[in-house]
CSV table of C-alpha atoms and ligand atoms in Angstrom, one decimal:
chain,number,residue,atom,x,y,z
A,233,TRP,CA,-0.5,0.5,0.1
A,234,PRO,CA,2.9,2.3,0.7
A,235,TRP,CA,2.8,2.8,-3.3
A,236,LEU,CA,-1.1,4.0,-3.2
A,237,HIS,CA,-0.6,5.8,0.0
A,238,LYS,CA,2.7,8.1,-2.7
A,239,ARG,CA,0.0,7.8,-5.9
A,240,CYS,CA,-3.1,9.3,-3.4
A,241,ILE,CA,-0.1,12.4,-2.3
A,242,GLN,CA,1.0,13.5,-5.6
A,243,ARG,CA,-2.7,12.8,-7.4
A,244,GLY,CA,-4.2,15.7,-4.7
A,245,PHE,CA,-6.5,12.9,-2.8
A,246,PHE,CA,-5.9,13.9,0.5
A,247,ASN,CA,-5.9,17.6,-0.8
A,248,LEU,CA,-9.0,18.5,1.7
A,249,ARG,CA,-8.4,22.2,0.6
A,250,PRO,CA,-11.7,24.0,0.9
A,251,MET,CA,-12.6,24.9,-2.9
A,252,PRO,CA,-13.3,28.9,-2.4
A,253,GLN,CA,-16.6,30.2,-3.8
A,254,LEU,CA,-16.5,32.4,-7.4
A,255,LEU,CA,-18.6,34.8,-8.1
A,256,LEU,CA,-20.7,34.7,-11.5
A,257,CYS,CA,-20.2,37.8,-12.8
A,258,THR,CA,-23.7,37.3,-15.0
A,259,GLY,CA,-27.3,39.1,-14.8
A,260,ASN,CA,-28.7,37.0,-17.0
A,261,PRO,CA,-30.6,34.0,-15.3
A,262,GLY,CA,-30.2,31.6,-18.3
A,263,LYS,CA,-26.6,32.3,-18.3
A,264,LEU,CA,-26.3,31.9,-14.9
A,265,ALA,CA,-28.5,28.3,-14.7
A,266,GLU,CA,-26.5,26.9,-17.8
A,267,LEU,CA,-22.9,28.7,-16.0
A,268,ARG,CA,-24.4,26.6,-12.5
A,269,ALA,CA,-24.8,23.1,-14.8
A,270,LEU,CA,-21.8,23.5,-16.1
A,271,LEU,CA,-19.9,23.6,-12.8
A,272,PRO,CA,-21.4,21.3,-10.8
A,273,GLY,CA,-19.7,21.2,-6.3
A,274,ARG,CA,-18.8,24.1,-6.7
A,275,ASP,CA,-20.3,27.5,-4.4
A,276,LEU,CA,-21.2,30.0,-6.9
A,277,LEU,CA,-23.1,33.1,-5.9
A,278,SER,CA,-24.5,36.0,-8.8
A,279,LEU,CA,-24.4,38.9,-8.3
A,280,ARG,CA,-27.4,38.7,-6.2
A,281,ASP,CA,-26.1,37.2,-3.7
A,282,ALA,CA,-22.9,39.7,-3.2
A,283,GLY,CA,-25.3,43.3,-3.1
A,284,LEU,CA,-23.9,44.2,-6.4
A,285,PRO,CA,-25.5,45.7,-10.0
A,286,THR,CA,-27.2,43.0,-12.1
A,287,ASP,CA,-26.6,44.9,-15.0
A,288,LEU,CA,-22.6,45.2,-15.5
A,289,PRO,CA,-21.3,47.8,-17.4
A,290,GLU,CA,-19.6,46.0,-21.1
A,291,THR,CA,-18.9,49.5,-23.0
A,292,GLY,CA,-15.2,47.1,-24.9
A,293,HIS,CA,-15.6,46.4,-27.9
A,294,THR,CA,-14.7,43.1,-28.4
A,295,PHE,CA,-16.1,39.8,-26.2
A,296,ALA,CA,-12.7,39.2,-24.3
A,297,ALA,CA,-13.0,43.4,-23.5
A,298,ASN,CA,-16.4,43.5,-22.0
A,299,ALA,CA,-15.8,40.2,-19.7
A,300,LEU,CA,-13.0,41.9,-18.5
A,301,GLN,CA,-15.3,44.9,-17.6
A,302,LYS,CA,-17.6,43.1,-15.6
A,303,ALA,CA,-14.6,40.8,-13.7
A,304,ARG,CA,-12.8,42.9,-12.8
A,305,PHE,CA,-15.5,45.4,-11.7
A,306,ALA,CA,-17.2,42.6,-9.4
A,307,PHE,CA,-13.1,41.6,-8.9
A,308,GLU,CA,-12.3,45.8,-7.1
A,309,ARG,CA,-15.4,45.4,-5.0
A,310,THR,CA,-15.9,42.3,-3.5
A,311,GLY,CA,-12.0,40.9,-3.2
A,312,MET,CA,-12.9,37.7,-4.2
A,313,PRO,CA,-12.4,35.8,-7.7
A,314,CYS,CA,-14.9,36.7,-10.4
A,315,ILE,CA,-16.4,35.0,-13.6
A,316,ALA,CA,-17.3,36.8,-16.5
A,317,ASP,CA,-18.2,36.0,-19.5
A,318,ASP,CA,-19.2,37.9,-22.7
A,319,SER,CA,-21.1,36.2,-25.8
A,320,GLY,CA,-22.7,36.6,-29.0
A,321,LEU,CA,-23.5,35.7,-32.5
A,322,GLU,CA,-21.7,36.4,-34.9
A,323,VAL,CA,-23.2,36.3,-38.5
A,324,ASP,CA,-21.1,35.1,-41.6
A,325,ALA,CA,-23.0,37.5,-43.8
A,326,LEU,CA,-23.6,40.4,-41.9
A,327,ASN,CA,-19.3,40.7,-41.6
A,328,GLY,CA,-19.8,39.7,-37.7
A,329,ALA,CA,-22.4,41.8,-37.0
A,330,PRO,CA,-24.3,41.5,-34.0
A,331,GLY,CA,-21.1,40.5,-31.9
A,332,VAL,CA,-20.8,41.9,-28.8
A,333,TYR,CA,-24.0,44.4,-30.1
A,334,SER,CA,-26.2,40.7,-30.2
A,335,ALA,CA,-28.5,41.6,-26.9
A,336,ARG,CA,-29.5,44.8,-27.8
A,337,TYR,CA,-29.4,44.6,-31.9
A,338,ALA,CA,-33.2,45.7,-32.2
A,339,GLY,CA,-33.1,47.7,-29.3
A,340,GLN,CA,-32.4,48.7,-25.2
A,341,ALA,CA,-35.0,46.3,-25.0
A,342,LYS,CA,-32.5,43.6,-24.7
A,343,ASP,CA,-35.7,41.6,-26.3
A,344,ASP,CA,-34.7,37.9,-27.5
A,345,ARG,CA,-37.6,38.0,-30.1
A,346,ALA,CA,-37.6,41.1,-31.5
A,347,ASN,CA,-33.7,40.4,-31.8
A,348,MET,CA,-34.3,37.5,-34.0
A,349,ALA,CA,-36.8,38.8,-35.5
A,350,LYS,CA,-34.7,41.3,-36.8
A,351,LEU,CA,-32.2,38.7,-37.9
A,352,LEU,CA,-33.9,36.6,-39.7
A,353,HIS,CA,-35.4,39.9,-41.5
A,354,GLU,CA,-31.9,40.8,-42.6
A,355,LEU,CA,-31.3,37.6,-43.6
A,356,ASP,CA,-34.0,37.3,-45.5
A,357,GLY,CA,-33.6,35.5,-49.1
A,358,ALA,CA,-29.8,34.9,-47.7
A,359,THR,CA,-28.4,31.2,-48.7
A,360,ASP,CA,-24.6,31.8,-47.2
A,361,ARG,CA,-26.3,31.3,-43.5
A,362,ARG,CA,-23.2,30.5,-41.9
A,363,ALA,CA,-22.4,32.1,-38.2
A,364,ARG,CA,-21.2,31.2,-34.8
A,365,PHE,CA,-21.5,31.9,-30.9
A,366,ARG,CA,-18.6,33.3,-29.3
A,367,THR,CA,-17.6,32.8,-25.8
A,368,VAL,CA,-15.1,34.4,-23.7
A,369,ILE,CA,-15.0,33.9,-20.1
A,370,ALA,CA,-12.4,36.2,-17.4
A,371,LEU,CA,-11.5,34.8,-14.4
A,372,ILE,CA,-9.8,38.1,-11.9
A,373,ASP,CA,-8.5,36.8,-8.5
A,374,GLY,CA,-5.3,37.6,-6.1
A,375,GLN,CA,-3.1,35.6,-8.7
A,376,GLY,CA,-4.2,38.4,-12.2
A,377,GLU,CA,-6.4,37.8,-15.2
A,378,HIS,CA,-7.3,34.1,-17.1
A,379,LEU,CA,-8.8,34.9,-20.3
A,380,PHE,CA,-10.9,31.3,-22.2
A,381,GLU,CA,-12.6,31.1,-25.0
A,382,GLY,CA,-15.0,28.2,-27.2
A,383,GLU,CA,-17.3,29.2,-30.7
A,384,VAL,CA,-19.2,26.8,-32.0
A,385,ARG,CA,-20.1,27.3,-35.8
A,386,GLY,CA,-23.7,26.6,-37.6
A,387,THR,CA,-26.0,28.6,-39.8
A,388,ILE,CA,-28.8,30.6,-39.4
A,389,THR,CA,-32.5,29.1,-39.9
A,390,THR,CA,-35.3,30.4,-42.2
A,391,GLU,CA,-38.0,30.5,-38.7
A,392,MET,CA,-38.0,30.3,-35.1
A,393,ARG,CA,-37.8,26.6,-33.5
A,394,GLY,CA,-38.0,25.5,-29.9
A,395,THR,CA,-38.4,26.5,-26.5
A,396,HIS,CA,-35.8,25.8,-25.1
A,397,GLY,CA,-32.5,27.9,-24.1
A,398,PHE,CA,-32.1,31.8,-24.4
A,399,GLY,CA,-31.9,34.7,-27.2
A,400,TYR,CA,-31.0,33.2,-30.7
A,401,ASP,CA,-31.6,29.9,-29.3
A,402,PRO,CA,-34.6,29.2,-31.5
A,403,VAL,CA,-32.7,30.3,-35.0
A,404,PHE,CA,-29.4,28.9,-33.8
A,405,LEU,CA,-28.8,25.2,-35.7
A,406,PRO,CA,-25.1,24.3,-35.1
A,407,GLU,CA,-23.1,22.4,-37.6
A,408,MET,CA,-23.8,18.3,-37.0
A,409,SER,CA,-27.5,18.7,-36.1
A,410,ASP,CA,-30.7,18.4,-37.6
A,411,LEU,CA,-32.4,20.4,-34.1
A,412,THR,CA,-31.4,24.3,-33.3
A,413,PHE,CA,-30.7,25.1,-29.6
A,414,GLY,CA,-33.9,25.9,-29.5
A,415,GLU,CA,-35.3,22.2,-29.8
A,416,LEU,CA,-31.7,20.3,-28.3
A,417,ASP,CA,-32.6,19.9,-24.2
A,418,PRO,CA,-30.1,21.8,-22.2
A,419,VAL,CA,-27.9,18.7,-21.1
A,420,ARG,CA,-26.8,18.6,-25.0
A,421,LYS,CA,-26.6,22.2,-25.8
A,422,ASN,CA,-24.2,22.5,-23.2
A,423,ALA,CA,-22.0,19.4,-24.7
A,424,ILE,CA,-21.4,21.3,-27.5
A,425,SER,CA,-21.9,25.0,-27.0
A,426,HIS,CA,-19.5,27.6,-27.1
A,427,ARG,CA,-20.5,28.3,-23.3
A,428,GLY,CA,-19.6,24.8,-22.5
A,429,HIS,CA,-16.1,25.0,-24.9
A,430,ALA,CA,-14.8,27.8,-22.8
A,431,VAL,CA,-16.3,26.0,-19.5
A,432,TRP,CA,-14.3,22.8,-20.2
A,433,LYS,CA,-11.0,25.4,-20.3
A,434,LEU,CA,-11.9,27.0,-17.1
A,435,VAL,CA,-12.9,23.7,-15.2
A,436,ARG,CA,-9.2,22.1,-16.5
A,437,PHE,CA,-7.5,25.2,-14.5
A,438,LEU,CA,-9.4,25.0,-12.2
A,439,SER,CA,-8.9,21.2,-11.9
A,440,GLU,CA,-5.5,21.5,-11.7
A,441,GLY,CA,-5.2,23.2,-8.0
A,442,GLN,CA,-5.2,26.8,-9.4
A,443,LEU,CA,-8.3,27.5,-7.4
B,727,IMP,P1,-24.0,39.3,-22.7
B,727,IMP,O1,-22.7,37.7,-23.4
B,727,IMP,O2,-24.5,39.0,-22.1
B,727,IMP,O3,-23.6,40.3,-22.8
B,727,IMP,O4,-25.1,39.4,-24.1
B,727,IMP,C1,-24.7,38.4,-25.4
B,727,IMP,C2,-26.0,38.5,-25.9
B,727,IMP,O5,-25.7,36.4,-26.6
B,727,IMP,C3,-27.4,38.1,-25.0
B,727,IMP,O6,-28.2,38.3,-24.5
B,727,IMP,C4,-27.6,36.6,-26.5
B,727,IMP,O7,-28.4,37.7,-27.4
B,727,IMP,C5,-26.9,35.7,-27.4
B,727,IMP,N1,-26.7,35.1,-26.6
B,727,IMP,C6,-25.3,34.6,-26.2
B,727,IMP,N2,-25.2,33.3,-25.8
B,727,IMP,C7,-26.1,33.0,-26.4
B,727,IMP,C8,-26.5,31.2,-26.5
B,727,IMP,O8,-26.2,30.3,-25.7
B,727,IMP,N3,-27.3,30.8,-27.1
B,727,IMP,C9,-28.5,32.4,-27.1
B,727,IMP,N4,-27.6,33.9,-27.5
B,727,IMP,C10,-26.8,33.6,-26.7
C-alpha cells in the first residue's frame, strides 16, 4: 500500500483544502443556470448574492474586453475570485454582426424575439447563413487575469424553432445537428456550445489546482 498512498498524495486525493467561492458576474438567469450546470460541486454566488448590480457596465468593442470589464468591476468591489463571460452571435453575411451588440440588436429592451425577428429579416433570401456563437470567459483572482474562449459554428434557420434556452437559440442550427439550440435539451446544448467549450477550459484550469 505505500505506493498507493504515495500516488494519492501525488494526485491530491488527500488535499481537503475547501474550494473557494466563485462569483459569477451575470444577471442573465439563462446564463446563470447554464454556468451552474456546467460547474457542479462549486460554491457559486450570483451578483445579487454579492449585493452588486445585475447589469454590469460592458462598453468594450470585443468579447474579451467586456468580460474583463465585468470581472474587474466585481473583483475590485468584493476581492473574491470573479468569473464573467461575454458572448454573442457572429453572422458571416453580416460581417460578424450582431457580435458584441447581440443582446441589444433590436434596441435597448434586450428582447430576444425582436432580436431574432430582426436577424431573420436581415437574412431574408440570403443563401449564406453561416454563423458562430463565441464566448470569452474572464477569471480574475488574487493571482491575475485569465481568459478562456469557446465557439460553435452553425447556420441561421429561416424560422424560429424550439422553446429551450435563451437569446438566439431558436434560430441557431449547430453543425452536425438537425435540431436548433432551441430544440435541444440544455444538457445536449451545453455539450457542444461555445459556453460549454469555454467552461471546460476554465474547469481544467480550476482542477489543476489553481483555485
Ligand atoms: P451578454 O454576453 O450577456 O452580453 O449577451 C450576449 C447576447 O448574445 C445574449 O443576450 C444573447 O442574445 C446572445 N447569446 C449569447 N450566448 C447565447 C446562447 O448560448 N444562446 C443564444 N443566444 C446567446
